[in-house]
CSV table of C-alpha atoms and ligand atoms in Angstrom, one decimal:
chain,number,residue,atom,x,y,z
H,26,MET,CA,184.4,97.4,111.3
H,27,ALA,CA,185.7,95.9,108.1
H,28,GLU,CA,186.4,96.5,104.5
H,29,ILE,CA,184.8,94.4,101.8
H,30,GLU,CA,186.4,93.2,98.7
H,31,LEU,CA,184.8,91.5,95.7
H,32,ARG,CA,187.1,89.6,93.4
H,33,GLN,CA,185.7,88.4,90.1
H,34,LEU,CA,182.4,87.9,91.8
H,35,ARG,CA,179.8,86.5,89.4
H,36,LYS,CA,176.2,85.5,89.8
H,37,SER,CA,174.0,83.7,87.3
H,38,TYR,CA,170.5,82.4,87.5
H,39,GLY,CA,170.7,79.4,85.1
H,40,ALA,CA,171.8,80.8,81.7
H,41,PHE,CA,171.1,84.4,82.7
H,42,GLU,CA,174.2,86.2,84.0
H,43,ALA,CA,172.8,88.8,86.4
H,44,ILE,CA,176.2,89.9,87.6
H,45,PRO,CA,179.1,89.4,85.1
H,46,PRO,CA,182.5,89.1,87.0
H,47,ILE,CA,183.1,92.3,89.0
H,48,ASP,CA,185.9,93.6,91.2
H,49,LEU,CA,185.2,96.1,93.9
H,50,LYS,CA,186.8,97.3,97.1
H,51,ILE,CA,184.7,99.1,99.8
H,52,GLY,CA,186.7,100.8,102.5
H,53,ASP,CA,186.4,100.3,106.2
H,54,GLY,CA,183.7,102.6,107.5
H,55,GLU,CA,182.7,103.7,104.1
H,56,PHE,CA,179.0,104.4,103.1
H,57,CYS,CA,178.9,102.8,99.7
H,58,ILE,CA,175.8,103.0,97.6
H,59,PHE,CA,174.9,100.7,94.6
H,60,VAL,CA,172.6,102.7,92.4
H,61,GLY,CA,171.0,102.0,89.0
H,62,PRO,CA,167.6,101.4,87.4
H,63,SER,CA,165.3,98.6,88.4
H,64,GLY,CA,166.5,95.2,87.4
H,65,CYS,CA,170.2,96.2,87.0
H,66,GLY,CA,171.3,93.7,89.7
H,67,LYS,CA,171.6,95.8,92.8
H,68,SER,CA,169.7,93.4,95.1
H,69,THR,CA,171.4,90.4,93.6
H,70,LEU,CA,174.8,91.8,94.3
H,71,LEU,CA,173.9,92.8,97.8
H,72,ARG,CA,172.2,89.5,98.6
H,73,THR,CA,175.2,87.6,97.2
H,74,ILE,CA,177.5,89.6,99.6
H,75,ALA,CA,175.1,88.8,102.4
H,76,GLY,CA,175.0,85.1,101.5
H,77,LEU,CA,171.3,85.0,100.7
H,78,GLU,CA,172.3,84.0,97.2
H,79,ASP,CA,175.2,81.7,96.4
H,80,ALA,CA,177.9,83.3,94.3
H,81,SER,CA,178.4,81.5,91.0
H,82,ALA,CA,182.2,82.3,91.0
H,83,GLY,CA,184.7,84.6,92.7
H,84,GLU,CA,185.5,85.6,96.2
H,85,ILE,CA,183.9,87.8,98.8
H,86,MET,CA,186.3,89.2,101.5
H,87,ILE,CA,184.8,90.8,104.6
H,88,GLY,CA,187.3,92.1,107.1
H,89,GLY,CA,190.1,90.2,105.4
H,90,GLU,CA,188.3,86.8,105.5
H,91,GLU,CA,186.9,84.9,102.5
H,92,VAL,CA,183.3,84.4,103.4
H,93,SER,CA,181.7,83.2,100.1
H,94,GLN,CA,181.2,79.6,101.5
H,95,ARG,CA,179.8,80.8,104.9
H,96,HIS,CA,176.2,80.9,106.0
H,97,PRO,CA,174.6,84.4,106.0
H,98,GLY,CA,174.8,84.5,109.8
H,99,GLU,CA,178.5,83.8,109.9
H,100,ARG,CA,179.7,86.6,107.6
H,101,GLY,CA,179.7,89.5,110.0
H,102,ALA,CA,177.1,91.2,107.9
H,103,ALA,CA,173.6,92.3,108.9
H,104,MET,CA,170.9,93.0,106.3
H,105,VAL,CA,168.1,95.5,106.6
H,106,PHE,CA,165.2,95.0,104.2
H,107,GLN,CA,162.8,97.2,102.5
H,108,ASN,CA,159.7,95.6,104.0
H,109,TYR,CA,161.3,95.6,107.5
H,110,ALA,CA,160.5,91.8,108.0
H,111,LEU,CA,159.5,92.4,111.7
H,112,TYR,CA,157.7,89.7,113.7
H,113,PRO,CA,154.2,91.1,114.1
H,114,HIS,CA,153.4,89.1,117.3
H,115,MET,CA,156.6,90.3,119.1
H,116,THR,CA,157.2,93.6,120.9
H,117,VAL,CA,159.9,95.9,119.7
H,118,ARG,CA,162.2,94.6,122.5
H,119,GLN,CA,161.6,91.0,121.5
H,120,ASN,CA,162.1,91.8,117.8
H,121,MET,CA,165.4,93.6,118.5
H,122,GLY,CA,166.6,90.9,120.9
H,123,TYR,CA,165.6,87.9,118.8
H,124,ALA,CA,168.9,87.2,117.1
H,125,LEU,CA,170.6,87.3,120.5
H,126,LYS,CA,168.1,85.0,122.0
H,127,ILE,CA,168.6,82.5,119.2
H,128,ALA,CA,172.3,82.8,119.8
H,129,LYS,CA,171.6,81.9,123.5
H,130,ARG,CA,173.1,85.1,124.9
H,131,PRO,CA,172.4,85.7,128.6
H,132,LYS,CA,169.2,87.6,129.4
H,133,ASP,CA,171.0,90.5,131.1
H,134,GLU,CA,173.3,91.0,128.1
H,135,ILE,CA,170.3,90.9,125.7
H,136,ARG,CA,168.5,93.6,127.8
H,137,THR,CA,171.5,95.8,127.9
H,138,THR,CA,172.3,95.5,124.3
H,139,VAL,CA,168.8,96.0,123.1
H,140,GLU,CA,168.4,99.1,125.4
H,141,ARG,CA,171.7,100.6,124.1
H,142,ALA,CA,170.5,100.1,120.5
H,143,ALA,CA,167.1,101.6,121.4
H,144,HIS,CA,168.9,104.6,122.8
H,145,THR,CA,171.0,105.1,119.7
H,146,LEU,CA,167.8,104.9,117.6
H,147,GLY,CA,165.5,106.9,119.9
H,148,LEU,CA,163.3,103.9,120.5
H,149,GLU,CA,163.5,103.8,124.3
H,150,ASP,CA,159.8,104.6,124.8
H,151,LEU,CA,158.6,102.2,122.2
H,152,LEU,CA,160.2,98.9,123.4
H,153,GLU,CA,157.0,97.3,124.7
H,154,ARG,CA,154.9,98.1,121.6
H,155,LYS,CA,154.1,95.8,118.7
H,156,PRO,CA,155.0,96.6,115.1
H,157,SER,CA,151.4,97.4,114.3
H,158,GLU,CA,151.5,100.2,116.9
H,159,LEU,CA,154.4,101.9,115.1
H,160,SER,CA,154.7,104.4,112.3
H,161,GLY,CA,156.6,103.4,109.1
H,162,GLY,CA,159.7,105.3,110.2
H,163,GLN,CA,159.6,103.7,113.7
H,164,ARG,CA,159.3,100.2,112.1
H,165,GLN,CA,162.3,101.0,109.9
H,166,ARG,CA,164.3,102.0,113.0
H,167,VAL,CA,163.4,98.7,114.7
H,168,ALA,CA,164.6,96.8,111.6
H,169,ILE,CA,167.9,98.7,111.9
H,170,GLY,CA,167.9,98.1,115.6
H,171,ARG,CA,167.7,94.3,115.0
H,172,ALA,CA,170.8,94.6,112.9
H,173,ILE,CA,172.7,96.8,115.4
H,174,VAL,CA,172.3,94.4,118.3
H,175,ARG,CA,174.2,91.8,116.3
H,176,ASP,CA,177.2,94.2,116.2
H,177,PRO,CA,177.9,93.4,112.6
H,178,LYS,CA,181.1,94.3,110.8
H,179,VAL,CA,179.1,95.6,107.9
H,180,PHE,CA,175.5,96.7,107.4
H,181,LEU,CA,173.7,95.9,104.1
H,182,PHE,CA,170.6,97.9,103.2
H,183,ASP,CA,168.2,97.0,100.4
H,184,GLU,CA,166.1,100.1,99.5
H,185,PRO,CA,165.3,100.6,103.2
H,186,LEU,CA,163.4,103.8,102.6
H,187,SER,CA,161.4,103.1,99.5
H,188,ASN,CA,158.2,102.2,101.4
H,189,LEU,CA,158.1,105.5,103.3
H,190,ASP,CA,156.3,108.7,102.2
H,191,ALA,CA,158.5,111.6,100.9
H,192,GLU,CA,158.8,113.5,104.1
H,193,LEU,CA,159.6,110.5,106.2
H,194,ARG,CA,162.1,109.4,103.6
H,195,THR,CA,164.0,112.7,103.9
H,196,ARG,CA,164.0,112.4,107.7
H,197,MET,CA,165.2,108.8,107.7
H,198,ARG,CA,167.9,109.8,105.2
H,199,LEU,CA,169.3,112.2,107.8
H,200,GLU,CA,168.9,109.6,110.5
H,201,LEU,CA,170.9,107.1,108.5
H,202,ALA,CA,173.6,109.6,107.9
H,203,ASP,CA,173.8,110.3,111.6
H,204,LEU,CA,173.8,106.6,112.4
H,205,HIS,CA,176.7,106.0,110.0
H,206,ARG,CA,178.6,108.8,111.7
H,207,THR,CA,177.8,107.4,115.2
H,208,LEU,CA,178.6,103.8,114.4
H,209,GLY,CA,181.4,104.5,112.0
H,210,VAL,CA,180.7,101.1,110.4
H,211,THR,CA,180.9,100.0,106.8
H,212,MET,CA,177.5,100.3,105.1
H,213,VAL,CA,176.5,99.1,101.7
H,214,TYR,CA,173.2,100.4,100.5
H,215,VAL,CA,171.1,99.7,97.5
H,216,THR,CA,168.7,102.2,96.0
H,217,HIS,CA,167.3,103.2,92.6
H,218,ASP,CA,166.9,106.8,93.9
H,219,GLN,CA,169.7,108.9,92.8
H,220,VAL,CA,168.9,111.6,95.3
H,221,GLU,CA,169.4,109.1,98.2
H,222,ALA,CA,172.6,108.0,96.6
H,223,MET,CA,173.9,111.6,96.2
H,224,THR,CA,173.0,112.7,99.7
H,225,LEU,CA,174.1,109.6,101.7
H,226,ALA,CA,177.1,108.0,99.9
H,227,ASP,CA,180.8,108.5,100.4
H,228,ARG,CA,181.0,106.6,97.2
H,229,ILE,CA,178.5,105.6,94.6
H,230,VAL,CA,178.7,102.5,92.4
H,231,VAL,CA,176.6,102.9,89.3
H,232,LEU,CA,175.3,99.6,87.9
H,233,ARG,CA,173.9,98.8,84.6
H,234,SER,CA,172.9,95.2,83.6
H,235,GLY,CA,175.1,93.9,86.5
H,236,ARG,CA,178.2,95.8,85.3
H,237,ILE,CA,179.9,98.7,87.1
H,238,GLU,CA,179.6,101.8,84.9
H,239,GLN,CA,181.5,104.1,87.2
H,240,VAL,CA,182.6,104.4,90.8
H,241,GLY,CA,183.2,107.7,92.5
H,242,SER,CA,182.1,110.2,95.1
H,243,PRO,CA,178.7,111.9,94.5
H,244,LEU,CA,180.3,115.1,93.2
H,245,GLU,CA,182.9,113.2,91.1
H,246,LEU,CA,180.1,111.5,89.3
H,247,TYR,CA,178.1,114.7,89.0
H,248,ASP,CA,181.0,116.7,87.7
H,249,ASN,CA,182.8,114.0,85.7
H,250,PRO,CA,180.4,111.3,84.4
H,251,ASP,CA,182.4,108.8,82.2
H,252,ASN,CA,179.5,108.1,79.9
H,253,LEU,CA,175.9,108.9,78.9
H,254,PHE,CA,174.4,106.4,81.2
H,255,VAL,CA,176.0,107.9,84.3
H,256,ALA,CA,175.3,111.4,83.1
H,257,ARG,CA,171.6,110.6,82.6
H,258,PHE,CA,171.3,108.8,85.9
H,259,ILE,CA,173.1,111.2,88.3
H,260,GLY,CA,171.6,114.6,88.9
H,261,SER,CA,168.1,115.9,89.4
H,262,PRO,CA,166.7,117.4,87.3
H,263,SER,CA,168.6,115.5,84.8
H,264,MET,CA,171.3,116.7,82.5
H,265,ASN,CA,170.1,118.1,79.1
H,266,PHE,CA,171.4,116.4,75.9
H,267,LEU,CA,171.5,118.4,72.7
H,268,LYS,CA,172.3,116.9,69.3
H,269,ALA,CA,175.5,118.6,68.0
H,270,GLU,CA,178.4,118.2,65.6
H,271,ALA,CA,181.8,119.8,65.0
H,272,ALA,CA,182.1,121.9,61.9
H,273,ASP,CA,184.9,124.4,60.9
H,274,GLY,CA,186.5,124.4,64.3
H,275,GLU,CA,183.2,125.0,66.0
H,276,ILE,CA,180.4,123.1,67.6
H,277,CYS,CA,176.9,123.5,66.0
H,278,LEU,CA,173.7,122.4,67.5
H,279,SER,CA,171.5,120.4,65.1
H,280,GLU,CA,168.1,121.2,66.5
H,281,ILE,CA,168.2,124.9,67.1
H,282,GLN,CA,169.6,128.1,65.8
H,283,GLY,CA,172.2,129.9,67.8
H,284,PRO,CA,175.8,131.0,67.9
H,285,PRO,CA,178.2,128.1,67.6
H,286,LEU,CA,180.4,127.1,70.5
H,287,PRO,CA,184.2,127.1,70.3
H,288,ARG,CA,185.4,123.5,69.8
H,289,PRO,CA,187.6,122.4,72.7
H,290,GLU,CA,190.9,120.7,71.6
H,291,PHE,CA,189.9,117.3,72.8
H,292,VAL,CA,186.9,117.2,70.5
H,293,PRO,CA,187.8,115.8,67.1
H,294,SER,CA,187.0,117.9,64.0
H,295,ASP,CA,184.5,115.3,62.7
H,296,TRP,CA,182.8,114.8,66.1
H,297,ARG,CA,179.0,114.2,66.1
H,298,GLY,CA,177.1,113.3,69.3
H,299,LEU,CA,175.4,114.7,72.2
H,300,LEU,CA,176.3,117.9,74.1
H,301,GLY,CA,175.4,117.5,77.8
H,302,VAL,CA,174.5,120.6,79.8
H,303,ARG,CA,173.3,120.6,83.4
H,304,PRO,CA,170.2,122.8,83.9
H,305,GLU,CA,172.2,125.3,86.1
H,306,HIS,CA,174.9,125.7,83.5
H,307,PHE,CA,173.0,127.5,80.9
H,308,GLU,CA,173.6,131.2,80.7
H,309,LEU,CA,170.6,133.5,80.1
H,310,ARG,CA,172.1,136.0,77.7
H,311,ALA,CA,171.1,138.2,74.8
H,312,GLY,CA,172.1,136.7,71.4
H,313,GLY,CA,172.0,133.2,72.6
H,314,MET,CA,169.8,130.4,71.2
H,315,GLU,CA,166.2,131.2,71.6
H,316,ILE,CA,163.8,128.7,73.2
H,317,ARG,CA,160.1,129.2,74.1
H,318,LEU,CA,159.2,128.1,77.6
H,319,ARG,CA,156.5,125.4,77.6
H,320,ALA,CA,156.2,125.4,81.4
H,321,VAL,CA,157.8,127.2,84.4
H,322,GLU,CA,158.1,125.5,87.8
H,323,HIS,CA,158.7,127.6,90.9
H,324,LEU,CA,160.2,125.5,93.6
H,325,GLY,CA,160.8,128.6,95.7
H,326,GLY,CA,164.5,128.7,95.9
H,327,VAL,CA,164.9,127.8,92.3
H,328,THR,CA,162.8,128.3,89.1
H,329,TYR,CA,163.0,125.8,86.2
H,330,GLY,CA,161.9,126.4,82.7
H,331,TYR,CA,161.0,123.6,80.3
H,332,ALA,CA,161.0,123.7,76.5
H,333,THR,CA,160.7,121.2,73.7
H,334,LEU,CA,163.1,121.8,70.8
H,335,PRO,CA,161.9,121.4,67.2
H,336,GLY,CA,163.6,117.9,67.0
H,337,GLY,CA,161.7,116.8,70.1
H,338,THR,CA,164.5,117.2,72.6
H,339,GLU,CA,163.3,118.2,76.1
H,340,LEU,CA,165.2,120.9,77.9
H,341,CYS,CA,165.2,121.9,81.5
H,342,VAL,CA,166.8,125.2,82.3
H,343,ASP,CA,167.5,126.8,85.7
H,344,LEU,CA,166.1,130.3,85.2
H,345,GLN,CA,168.5,131.6,87.8
H,346,GLY,CA,166.2,133.5,89.9
H,347,HIS,CA,164.0,135.0,87.1
H,348,ARG,CA,160.8,134.4,88.9
H,349,GLU,CA,158.9,136.7,86.6
H,350,MET,CA,159.2,134.3,83.7
H,351,ALA,CA,156.2,132.3,82.6
H,352,ALA,CA,155.1,129.7,80.1
H,353,GLY,CA,155.1,131.2,76.6
H,354,ASP,CA,158.1,133.5,77.2
H,355,THR,CA,161.1,133.3,75.0
H,356,VAL,CA,164.5,133.0,76.6
H,357,ALA,CA,167.9,133.3,75.0
H,358,LEU,CA,170.4,130.8,76.3
H,359,GLY,CA,174.2,130.6,76.1
H,360,ILE,CA,176.2,127.4,76.7
H,361,PRO,CA,179.6,128.0,78.3
H,362,SER,CA,181.6,125.4,76.4
H,363,GLU,CA,183.9,124.7,79.4
H,364,ARG,CA,180.8,123.5,81.3
H,365,ALA,CA,179.4,121.4,78.5
H,366,PHE,CA,180.0,117.6,78.3
H,367,PHE,CA,180.8,116.0,74.9
H,368,PHE,CA,179.5,112.4,74.4
H,369,ASP,CA,180.5,110.2,71.5
H,370,GLN,CA,177.5,109.1,69.5
H,371,LYS,CA,178.6,105.5,69.1
H,372,THR,CA,180.5,104.6,72.3
H,373,GLU,CA,178.4,106.9,74.5
H,374,LYS,CA,181.7,107.7,76.3
H,375,ARG,CA,182.5,111.2,77.3
H,376,LEU,CA,185.4,112.9,75.5
H,377,ARG,CA,187.9,114.8,77.6
G,417,LIG,N1,165.8,84.3,91.6
G,417,LIG,C1,166.0,84.8,90.4
G,417,LIG,N2,165.9,84.0,89.3
G,417,LIG,C2,166.1,84.5,88.1
G,417,LIG,N3,166.4,85.8,87.8
G,417,LIG,C3,166.4,86.6,88.8
G,417,LIG,C4,166.2,86.2,90.2
G,417,LIG,N4,166.4,87.3,91.0
G,417,LIG,C5,166.7,88.3,90.1
G,417,LIG,N5,166.7,87.9,88.9
G,417,LIG,C6,167.0,88.8,87.7
G,417,LIG,O1,168.2,89.4,87.9
G,417,LIG,C7,168.2,90.7,87.4
G,417,LIG,C8,168.6,91.6,88.6
G,417,LIG,O2,167.6,91.6,89.5
G,417,LIG,P1,167.7,92.5,90.9
G,417,LIG,O3,169.0,92.2,91.5
G,417,LIG,O4,166.5,92.1,91.7
G,417,LIG,O5,167.6,94.0,90.3
G,417,LIG,P2,167.5,95.3,91.1
G,417,LIG,O6,167.6,95.0,92.6
G,417,LIG,O7,168.6,96.2,90.6
G,417,LIG,O8,166.1,95.9,90.8
G,417,LIG,C9,166.8,91.0,86.9
G,417,LIG,O9,166.9,90.8,85.5
G,417,LIG,C10,166.0,89.9,87.6
G,417,LIG,O10,164.9,89.6,86.8
G,418,LIG,MG1,166.2,95.3,94.1
């Protein structure tokens, strides 16, 4: 068990600065997820913590010790990769025990440790199989098992579920959450999938071009995004953004007719920008702004309506149980101003 602290950690590839200096603390036992679009530096940051990449500057503390000059195997961190990296010619038992064998641990100890890990992961019956005789989910578990036997202070995961089909991904997500509860160990996990981040993380770190945009619990980020980038990234379906401006103490939408919203005090009288509204925060009410539904999606528990505004803006609206609605219908929407987010056009920051 250990906390991780990054101090002014920086990583460049030649002249390209993949990670500008960042500071971050990850608590002991925390499930921390780095999330962001492809190419934003998630893997680079994780691999630098693991020691698979050399830091260009700064310090990496794991369990109170500065490890940035140590070899990957000597940092107390175990990495689980997306492609599992299992040895095809070895059985599950051999794969899981390999690191211990290399470390010249006694045979008895290796057997006990591997079998205990296999029990934790529900792999007891598969120990004599080869990776080719396993399903994707089982392989993923073996990859995790290989990390567990090393009894690391921290686990590092790089998109471990992205090669699995949707159903298996959901199941493995629950297994990982269980595993985190069982082991109580610090986990750092990289994904571009915001649903994974929302469901697994104690804390999410949103990255953009190697910089930290915001750090917070899933619901903190959902309810209080600091800026447009985070607001766009967190939440599925995504937040809606309507062009709007302040006029005469009110907020008017630029693309569509409708009753103006009252202007909250923190919004300047000359504000112009984007009004953010989550799909579930629209009210369906007479006299609201009228949109024509282009498509309706029934997910069973929830029904979404989609519309394109005259200016081209796409809207997604939770139709709040109105299963009778269909494409072509007109819906009148209200926006409760206390639920709306106000983003500055230039800085993209949220006003509050
Ligand atoms: N070995 C490398 N040499 C040069 N540039 C790299 C190298 N590895 C990654 N990069 C660049 O660093 C940035 C971050 O990459 P990466 O950490 O893999 O992103 P992510 O994991 O978020 O998709 C990208 O622009 C990528 O092209
Ligand atoms: Mg990556």
